[in-house]
């Protein structure tokens, strides 16, 4: 029981790190983005290359993951996405599916179809005993990072000028524009930050998930689920949803392995039926 | 300066199009398998057009109904009643009813939720089919289907002649029904809902009922397409239900042009021929160009092949 909750929390923290940017960009711009996992994958490969090919340490790899996610996110935003904010959701879906396909093919071309090798740094390796259960240090590290990031984001959104601008734009974009907020630049900054966090999460995921080229497609549903269940445009919504999805997924696979990933979808349908607008509804929603 | 077509010319063009499709039977007698596959994909894409192009329901799980129809027809044949038309009817009714029940969750939701619900239902159905190995054959697929002759007279032959003619007749018949349905006042109401839902509410149109019916009709026809696949190939695999197939049919429809009735058919022809041509290349290569193509089609915003054509040729009505 304890270990299931613990592993679920670790998986949830990872899901939160990758998906939180998606939540904010979806809430801010109503942009249906299926390709968010591609930025996480970019971060994962960057971290892997930095460690395996150049021999840097784990912290440098995490930084590389963040930078790779942010840079690729900013490039995609400037080149394509900003033209699609006002498009029909179908076009956004098609474009982002196309981006997923192209990124899978590109990753396969450069890195091959197999999993990337990764070894957890010695100071995070192994287990520790807690209340009679053997828990993994790396997963504890994931949970701690997740909590720090959620605290930083909530504080940043609440206390800083930039956060106030984001809140204003999420609540009512037109009025925010009217108040002189440069919403276009805000979009770019938020998209970049969100993709950077996804890349950071992708780098962290090396120690828990398998990183191969189908990563964006394999976990796409999880990221979308977190945003959809949690409520787009908020920080705490996806955090709660990520923990629920993480624990639900691990518990489902642990207790009823024959049904595979099936239970998590039932859970999602139930949550969506109960709260169609998400667990935490953003202010100013219709 | 767009070319203008008289109204009757457009109808003549439609007839010509179907004659050309039928003539492919004599022109490519050794490619009948591919031609049958194209017809099935075309019917599937037309069914998606009802939901997506006309009713505006965003779905990434339409293969659920395609696969459900395929399994229904295959299982019926294996259970001892291998009459083809009954199999189609069963697929039609079953998929229609299931979709009507599911549509409660879909018609009121926003786009993102629609997407998630259809993906989730798809994942659940695939998992059920995968686990129910004694019935569905699991990942090995449903094997050993053997169909009776069509109408008791035409045996399915090794060269796929009967399969092609049978598929062609069924696809044409259903297409005529769909065409009639979408050109009726009901079809107009669907277009209205897609264009401006609030205004249709204000007009007193029963928006949700109309959308639910459209979703059910769309699913029923997708089920028939799946049943045709099961009967003509005498095999049903798990991939008929997969999200890959849902994405492929979406791509086919968008390639041809949504909300244009013929978009699905034109898209299916082009997509399947190109895919067949590049089949020898590595799948990554195919995926890369498909991805780039999707991105390009959105950025250019051409509305597919038919959208591009409609800018060159106008009919008198518009």
XYZ file of C-alpha atoms in Angstrom:
604
model
C 0.000 0.000 0.000
C 2.594 2.536 1.153
C 4.914 1.777 -1.700
C 2.084 2.103 -4.222
C 1.188 5.542 -2.926
C 4.842 6.544 -2.860
C 5.535 5.405 -6.416
C 2.258 6.942 -7.528
C 3.263 10.266 -5.985
C 6.621 10.104 -7.752
C 4.974 9.374 -11.103
C 2.441 12.108 -10.377
C 5.177 14.628 -9.615
C 6.803 13.796 -12.932
C 3.500 14.122 -14.782
C 2.916 17.452 -13.087
C 6.316 18.825 -14.080
C 5.762 17.888 -17.701
C 2.107 18.914 -17.926
C 1.942 22.146 -15.945
C 3.165 24.191 -18.904
C 0.518 22.580 -21.054
C -2.152 23.552 -18.550
C -1.140 27.185 -18.461
C -0.772 27.528 -22.226
C -4.100 25.786 -22.807
C -5.832 27.981 -20.266
C -4.153 31.101 -21.570
C -4.589 30.576 -25.282
C -7.089 27.724 -25.685
C -4.475 26.069 -27.815
C -5.091 22.312 -28.032
C -1.555 20.990 -27.986
C -0.999 17.263 -28.452
C 2.709 17.748 -29.049
C 3.709 18.806 -25.543
C 5.421 15.458 -24.997
C 7.760 16.224 -27.895
C 9.339 19.031 -25.845
C 9.724 16.688 -22.897
C 11.408 14.232 -25.240
C 13.741 16.957 -26.498
C 14.724 17.629 -22.894
C 15.234 13.943 -22.206
C 17.503 13.423 -25.210
C 19.459 16.596 -24.480
C 20.071 15.417 -20.911
C 21.058 11.994 -22.126
C 23.507 13.370 -24.685
C 25.061 15.769 -22.179
C 25.638 12.926 -19.726
C 26.590 10.074 -22.054
C 28.494 11.847 -24.814
C 30.074 14.754 -22.906
C 30.327 13.202 -19.470
C 28.691 16.033 -17.513
C 26.957 15.386 -14.218
C 23.276 15.023 -13.459
C 22.557 18.687 -12.509
C 24.059 19.859 -15.802
C 21.897 17.326 -17.605
C 18.765 18.680 -15.931
C 19.741 22.191 -16.937
C 20.354 21.000 -20.502
C 16.912 19.389 -20.498
C 15.286 22.635 -19.438
C 17.190 24.669 -22.032
C 16.442 22.196 -24.843
C 12.736 22.191 -24.026
C 12.597 25.991 -23.742
C 14.559 26.666 -26.931
C 12.604 24.204 -29.049
C 9.351 25.483 -27.531
C 10.211 29.102 -28.275
C 11.194 28.230 -31.846
C 7.961 26.358 -32.492
C 5.925 29.163 -30.939
C 7.520 31.872 -33.045
C 7.490 29.901 -36.276
C 4.121 28.191 -36.136
C 2.000 28.201 -33.033
C 1.371 31.950 -32.811
C -0.373 31.759 -36.169
C -2.712 29.074 -34.890
C -4.098 30.610 -31.676
C -7.238 31.710 -33.473
C -7.592 28.594 -35.622
C -10.237 25.957 -35.216
C -9.297 23.266 -32.646
C -9.280 20.670 -35.432
C -6.442 22.512 -37.143
C -4.537 22.735 -33.874
C -5.012 19.006 -33.330
C -3.812 18.192 -36.848
C -0.824 20.479 -36.630
C 0.301 19.120 -33.287
C -0.209 15.498 -34.377
C 1.940 16.297 -37.388
C 4.561 17.746 -35.049
C 4.459 14.569 -32.942
C 4.954 12.368 -36.015
C 7.804 14.492 -37.325
C 9.511 14.557 -33.915
C 9.221 10.777 -33.544
C 10.751 10.243 -36.972
C 13.525 12.763 -36.280
C 14.377 11.194 -32.929
C 14.455 7.734 -34.511
C 16.765 9.010 -37.236
C 19.272 10.513 -34.817
C 19.080 8.233 -31.789
C 17.658 4.953 -33.105
C 14.506 3.244 -31.900
C 15.986 1.812 -28.706
C 15.862 3.108 -25.163
C 18.472 5.620 -24.019
C 20.945 4.323 -21.450
C 20.860 6.170 -18.143
C 22.378 5.602 -14.756
C 21.060 7.350 -11.688
C 23.799 9.418 -9.998
C 25.277 7.622 -6.960
C 23.888 10.099 -4.405
C 20.323 9.368 -5.536
C 20.777 5.652 -6.032
C 19.392 2.900 -3.857
C 16.638 2.689 -1.314
C 15.961 3.917 2.176
C 13.749 2.356 4.825
C 10.703 4.281 5.922
C 7.975 2.823 8.172
C 9.028 -0.657 7.159
C 8.913 -0.049 3.426
C 11.925 0.142 1.095
C 11.557 3.365 -0.865
C 13.650 4.583 -3.772
C 15.765 7.683 -3.199
C 15.347 8.829 -6.778
C 11.584 8.790 -6.498
C 11.725 10.744 -3.258
C 13.857 13.256 -5.128
C 11.161 13.489 -7.838
C 8.479 14.171 -5.240
C 10.606 16.843 -3.554
C 11.308 18.553 -6.883
C 7.614 18.417 -7.766
C 6.628 20.056 -4.491
C 9.303 22.754 -4.849
C 8.198 23.545 -8.387
C 4.514 23.717 -7.514
C 5.303 26.010 -4.569
C 7.498 28.214 -6.753
C 4.862 28.424 -9.477
C 2.006 29.185 -7.100
C 4.082 31.864 -5.350
C 5.328 33.251 -8.641
C 1.847 33.441 -10.061
C 0.511 35.010 -6.862
C 3.250 37.444 -5.965
C 5.145 38.575 -9.035
C 4.226 41.116 -11.650
C 4.645 38.529 -14.397
C 2.286 36.187 -12.527
C -0.298 38.929 -12.203
C -0.084 39.523 -15.932
C -0.642 35.832 -16.645
C -3.596 35.719 -14.260
C -5.101 38.754 -15.934
C -4.698 37.283 -19.402
C -6.149 33.913 -18.369
C -9.164 35.591 -16.802
C -9.914 37.936 -19.646
C -7.563 38.308 -22.527
C -9.251 41.291 -24.143
C -9.350 43.388 -21.035
C -5.742 42.451 -20.284
C -4.772 43.683 -23.729
C -6.734 46.849 -23.092
C -4.777 47.472 -19.895
C -1.606 47.598 -21.930
C -0.308 44.116 -21.232
C 1.657 42.810 -24.186
C -0.258 39.550 -24.421
C 1.670 38.255 -27.442
C 4.965 38.497 -25.603
C 3.304 36.967 -22.563
C 2.205 34.026 -24.709
C 5.728 33.490 -25.950
C 7.202 33.700 -22.455
C 4.636 31.309 -21.015
C 4.975 28.840 -23.851
C 8.756 28.889 -23.494
C 8.632 28.451 -19.733
C 6.072 25.630 -20.066
C 8.166 23.812 -22.640
C 11.264 24.358 -20.516
C 9.547 22.711 -17.557
C 8.478 19.891 -19.865
C 12.096 19.451 -20.952
C 13.185 19.487 -17.300
C 10.549 16.829 -16.570
C 11.714 14.854 -19.587
C 15.266 14.887 -18.246
C 14.052 13.735 -14.824
C 11.942 11.032 -16.442
C 15.112 9.279 -17.636
C 15.328 7.596 -14.257
C 11.718 6.442 -14.108
C 10.190 6.098 -17.581
C 11.761 4.684 -20.704
C 12.904 7.297 -23.179
C 12.590 6.201 -26.787
C 11.243 7.988 -29.865
C 7.607 7.047 -29.271
C 7.668 8.898 -25.925
C 5.479 11.829 -27.118
C 2.779 9.486 -28.380
C 3.005 6.950 -25.554
C 2.487 9.481 -22.768
C 0.424 12.015 -24.726
C -2.802 10.842 -23.167
C -1.379 11.141 -19.651
C -0.364 14.767 -20.126
C -3.699 15.692 -21.675
C -5.517 13.788 -18.975
C -3.775 15.746 -16.241
C -4.748 19.046 -17.852
C -8.268 18.008 -18.745
C -9.063 16.510 -15.341
C -7.248 19.210 -13.407
C -8.698 22.159 -15.245
C -6.751 24.143 -17.816
C -5.311 27.471 -16.773
C -4.508 26.658 -13.158
C -1.488 25.339 -11.259
C -3.116 23.514 -8.377
C -5.632 21.725 -10.625
C -3.036 19.859 -12.647
C -1.032 19.203 -9.486
C -3.996 17.460 -7.845
C -4.905 15.692 -11.076
C -1.317 14.536 -11.642
C -1.184 13.000 -8.171
C -4.554 11.281 -8.695
C -3.556 10.017 -12.137
C -0.126 8.928 -10.897
C -1.456 7.012 -7.906
C -4.379 5.620 -9.906
C -2.097 4.393 -12.663
C 0.450 2.784 -10.346
C -2.289 1.242 -8.186
C -4.110 -0.101 -11.246
C -0.969 -1.694 -12.648
C 0.047 -3.051 -9.235
C -3.199 -4.568 -7.990
C -4.894 -5.622 -11.241
C -2.018 -6.044 -13.692
C -4.137 -7.939 -16.225
C -6.230 -4.863 -17.032
C -3.082 -2.840 -17.772
C -3.594 0.877 -18.176
C -7.345 0.459 -18.505
C -8.451 1.614 -15.045
C -6.911 5.024 -15.418
C -9.188 5.777 -18.354
C -12.281 4.742 -16.416
C -11.113 6.987 -13.586
C -10.687 9.849 -16.014
C -14.135 9.378 -17.557
C -15.665 9.333 -14.079
C -13.812 12.501 -13.050
C -14.780 14.242 -16.277
C -18.420 13.322 -15.835
C -18.391 14.544 -12.239
C -16.493 17.756 -12.975
C -16.646 18.579 -16.681
C -14.643 21.786 -16.276
C -11.870 20.208 -14.246
C -11.131 19.832 -10.543
C -10.096 23.438 -10.148
C -11.998 25.828 -12.381
C -10.149 28.906 -13.532
C -11.650 32.246 -12.637
C -13.657 33.971 -15.303
C -14.536 30.711 -17.054
C -17.762 30.780 -18.979
C -11.032 33.816 -62.453
C -12.769 30.658 -61.251
C -14.373 28.382 -63.770
C -18.144 28.269 -63.420
C -20.018 25.014 -63.696
C -23.731 24.816 -64.430
C -25.719 23.142 -61.690
C -26.468 20.088 -63.763
C -22.779 19.796 -64.593
C -21.969 19.152 -60.960
C -24.382 16.238 -60.832
C -22.973 14.847 -64.074
C -19.523 15.128 -62.506
C -20.699 13.038 -59.559
C -22.045 10.320 -61.860
C -18.817 10.392 -63.840
C -16.804 10.066 -60.633
C -18.638 6.901 -59.604
C -18.405 5.429 -63.106
C -14.655 6.044 -63.007
C -14.469 4.275 -59.634
C -16.405 1.324 -61.041
C -14.231 1.288 -64.162
C -11.111 0.850 -62.024
C -12.286 -2.783 -61.737
C -11.433 -3.302 -65.412
C -8.428 -0.966 -65.570
C -6.499 -2.464 -62.635
C -7.704 -6.083 -62.448
C -4.569 -7.109 -60.556
C -4.917 -4.379 -57.888
C -8.420 -5.291 -56.736
C -7.269 -5.814 -53.143
C -5.965 -2.237 -52.917
C -9.071 -0.875 -54.636
C -11.320 -2.619 -52.126
C -9.230 -1.207 -49.278
C -9.570 2.264 -50.768
C -13.357 1.942 -50.948
C -13.534 0.818 -47.332
C -11.273 3.673 -46.177
C -13.418 6.065 -48.220
C -16.623 4.924 -46.532
C -14.955 5.217 -43.128
C -13.771 8.741 -43.926
C -17.231 9.760 -45.181
C -18.702 8.492 -41.906
C -16.227 10.623 -39.969
C -17.175 13.593 -42.119
C -20.741 13.415 -40.784
C -19.503 13.764 -37.206
C -16.542 16.047 -37.772
C -17.154 17.996 -40.960
C -20.879 18.532 -40.585
C -21.692 18.207 -36.874
C -18.335 19.575 -35.702
C -17.658 16.846 -33.130
C -13.923 16.554 -32.562
C -13.082 12.863 -32.229
C -9.863 10.911 -32.094
C -11.570 7.594 -31.438
C -13.673 6.828 -34.444
C -11.816 3.565 -35.058
C -13.699 2.231 -32.029
C -16.778 1.913 -34.212
C -14.839 0.718 -37.228
C -13.304 -2.064 -35.160
C -16.517 -2.822 -33.304
C -18.297 -3.317 -36.625
C -15.461 -5.512 -37.848
C -15.534 -7.683 -34.725
C -19.343 -7.879 -34.795
C -19.386 -9.097 -38.397
C -16.473 -11.457 -37.832
C -17.918 -12.958 -34.662
C -21.325 -13.422 -36.260
C -19.705 -15.304 -39.129
C -17.729 -17.448 -36.710
C -20.819 -18.148 -34.642
C -22.336 -19.955 -37.586
C -24.272 -17.344 -39.539
C -21.891 -16.152 -42.252
C -24.407 -14.366 -44.459
C -22.645 -11.089 -45.414
C -25.573 -8.657 -45.440
C -26.742 -9.736 -41.984
C -23.225 -9.016 -40.755
C -23.384 -5.486 -42.145
C -26.800 -4.921 -40.585
C -25.595 -6.146 -37.199
C -22.555 -3.846 -37.345
C -24.759 -0.915 -38.352
C -27.259 -1.375 -35.532
C -24.731 -2.233 -32.833
C -22.417 0.700 -33.554
C -25.344 3.091 -33.885
C -26.755 2.105 -30.508
C -23.414 2.173 -28.684
C -22.584 5.563 -30.164
C -25.976 6.950 -29.252
C -25.401 5.902 -25.647
C -21.886 7.369 -25.604
C -22.962 10.590 -27.265
C -24.357 11.897 -23.961
C -20.788 12.491 -22.824
C -19.710 14.024 -26.087
C -22.261 16.505 -27.367
C -22.177 18.874 -24.420
C -18.439 18.851 -23.841
C -15.920 21.364 -25.105
C -13.413 20.395 -27.771
C -10.656 19.293 -25.438
C -13.056 17.165 -23.408
C -14.512 15.618 -26.569
C -11.020 14.706 -27.627
C -10.197 13.185 -24.244
C -13.455 11.253 -23.948
C -13.082 9.736 -27.409
C -9.435 8.849 -26.764
C -10.332 7.306 -23.412
C -13.210 5.249 -24.803
C -10.891 4.078 -27.575
C -8.225 2.992 -25.105
C -10.764 1.149 -22.962
C -12.275 -0.715 -25.919
C -8.844 -1.764 -27.230
C -7.954 -3.093 -23.792
C -11.232 -5.039 -23.547
C -10.672 -6.590 -26.991
C -7.089 -7.375 -26.022
C -8.075 -9.087 -22.773
C -11.074 -11.029 -24.105
C -8.758 -13.440 -25.922
C -11.195 -16.400 -25.928
C -13.695 -14.329 -27.910
C -11.640 -11.902 -29.961
C -8.382 -13.816 -30.302
C -6.565 -11.016 -28.477
C -3.431 -9.780 -30.181
C -3.497 -12.692 -32.661
C -6.688 -11.314 -34.135
C -9.896 -13.015 -35.117
C -9.016 -15.776 -37.544
C -10.897 -18.440 -39.432
C -13.787 -16.339 -40.718
C -15.358 -17.890 -43.793
C -18.171 -15.990 -45.466
C -21.121 -17.450 -47.348
C -21.710 -16.245 -50.924
C -23.241 -12.777 -51.294
C -27.019 -13.136 -51.797
C -26.423 -16.879 -51.930
C -25.039 -16.619 -55.445
C -21.647 -14.865 -55.579
C -18.820 -16.660 -53.837
C -15.872 -14.625 -52.499
C -13.111 -15.570 -54.942
C -9.353 -15.640 -54.607
C -8.846 -12.640 -56.918
C -11.141 -10.405 -54.920
C -13.584 -9.739 -57.733
C -16.677 -10.434 -55.668
C -15.135 -8.551 -52.748
C -14.639 -5.451 -54.873
C -18.090 -5.474 -56.488
C -19.782 -6.216 -53.167
C -17.870 -3.413 -51.414
C -18.500 -1.007 -54.264
C -22.265 -1.590 -54.219
C -22.503 -1.262 -50.431
C -20.345 1.895 -50.357
C -22.324 3.499 -53.178
C -25.670 2.653 -51.565
C -24.613 4.071 -48.185
C -23.095 7.108 -49.829
C -26.404 7.889 -51.542
C -28.160 7.624 -48.180
C -25.607 9.932 -46.532
C -25.807 12.402 -49.403
C -29.589 12.516 -49.116
C -29.401 12.900 -45.341
C -26.917 15.765 -45.452
C -28.799 17.635 -48.166
C -32.074 17.399 -46.248
C -33.245 20.033 -43.764
C -31.598 17.880 -41.103
C -28.240 18.296 -42.803
C -28.821 22.018 -42.991
C -29.541 22.090 -39.267
C -26.245 20.297 -38.619
C -24.396 22.887 -40.656
C -26.153 25.576 -38.664
C -25.088 24.026 -35.365
C -21.521 23.766 -36.597
C -21.576 27.364 -37.757
C -23.200 28.956 -34.726
C -24.557 26.783 -31.998
C -26.010 29.559 -29.871
C -28.039 30.893 -32.739
C -29.472 27.440 -33.435
C -30.552 27.222 -29.791
C -32.229 30.577 -30.207
C -34.038 29.317 -33.299
C -35.488 26.516 -31.197
C -33.498 23.768 -32.877
C -33.074 20.656 -30.707
C -29.298 20.969 -30.909
C -28.293 18.104 -28.652
C -30.712 15.605 -30.165
C -29.487 16.453 -33.643
C -25.850 16.076 -32.649
C -26.502 12.776 -30.912
C -28.237 11.431 -33.998
C -25.388 12.608 -36.206
C -22.828 10.891 -33.982
C -24.845 7.656 -33.985
C -25.319 7.717 -37.758
C -21.659 8.418 -38.267
C -20.703 5.515 -35.996
C -23.177 3.133 -37.642
C -21.642 3.770 -41.061
C -18.127 3.460 -39.663
C -19.251 0.081 -38.301
C -20.382 -1.031 -41.746
C -16.994 -0.010 -43.150
C -15.335 -2.163 -40.506
C -17.673 -5.055 -41.232
C -16.787 -4.821 -44.924
C -13.112 -5.066 -44.013
C -13.739 -8.121 -41.829
C -15.786 -9.876 -44.515
C -13.532 -9.156 -47.472
C -10.234 -9.936 -45.717
C -11.750 -12.655 -43.471
C -9.603 -11.406 -40.589
C -9.986 -8.857 -37.802
C -6.957 -7.524 -35.924
C -6.674 -5.308 -32.850
C -5.326 -2.536 -35.069
C -8.841 -1.967 -36.442
C -9.643 -0.366 -33.071
C -6.409 1.516 -32.540
C -5.847 5.230 -32.196
C -3.477 4.991 -35.164
C -6.418 4.128 -37.348
C -8.474 6.960 -35.860
C -5.662 9.357 -36.676
C -5.245 7.922 -40.179
C -8.896 8.380 -41.055
C -8.766 11.925 -39.723
C -5.779 12.595 -41.960
C -7.570 11.062 -44.958
C -10.594 13.262 -44.401
C -8.587 16.435 -43.910
C -6.455 15.640 -46.937
C -9.586 15.395 -49.062
C -11.423 18.285 -47.382
C -13.903 18.247 -44.480
C -17.602 18.998 -44.813
C -17.634 18.385 -48.534
C -19.127 14.888 -48.849
C -16.552 13.785 -51.423
C -13.565 14.836 -49.324
C -13.299 11.465 -47.622
C -13.362 9.565 -50.909
C -10.819 11.748 -52.680
C -8.613 11.726 -49.587
C -8.792 7.929 -49.346
C -7.772 7.477 -52.969
C -4.783 9.801 -52.697
C -3.666 8.632 -49.254
C -3.907 4.910 -49.983
C -2.188 5.157 -53.362
C 0.656 7.242 -51.943
C 0.953 4.947 -48.936
C 1.016 1.914 -51.225
C 3.709 3.571 -53.308
C 5.922 4.313 -50.296
C 5.148 1.064 -48.482
C 8.628 -0.314 -49.203
C 10.331 2.602 -47.499
C 11.000 2.603 -43.776
C 8.039 3.537 -41.579
C 10.005 6.414 -40.026
C 10.409 7.968 -43.434
C 6.674 7.717 -44.048
C 5.933 9.161 -40.621
C 8.279 12.101 -41.109
C 6.714 13.200 -44.373
C 3.215 12.571 -43.080
C 3.990 14.809 -40.104
C 5.452 17.552 -42.254
C 2.530 17.260 -44.633
C 0.023 17.666 -41.781
C 1.837 20.728 -40.483
C 1.972 22.187 -43.973
C -1.701 21.587 -44.710
C -2.672 23.483 -41.551
C -0.247 26.348 -42.117
C -1.325 26.790 -45.726
C -4.965 26.328 -44.744
C -6.111 25.048 -48.092
C -9.104 23.016 -46.885
C -7.742 19.869 -48.477
C -7.767 18.827 -52.100
C -11.434 19.662 -52.635
C -11.009 22.994 -50.855
C -8.271 23.870 -53.306
C -10.363 22.739 -56.262
C -13.384 24.703 -55.112
C -11.366 27.878 -55.469
C -10.723 27.075 -59.115
C -14.154 25.804 -60.050
C -17.454 27.294 -58.899
C -20.884 25.819 -59.329
C -23.780 28.054 -60.237
C -25.512 27.620 -56.908
C -22.870 29.281 -54.794
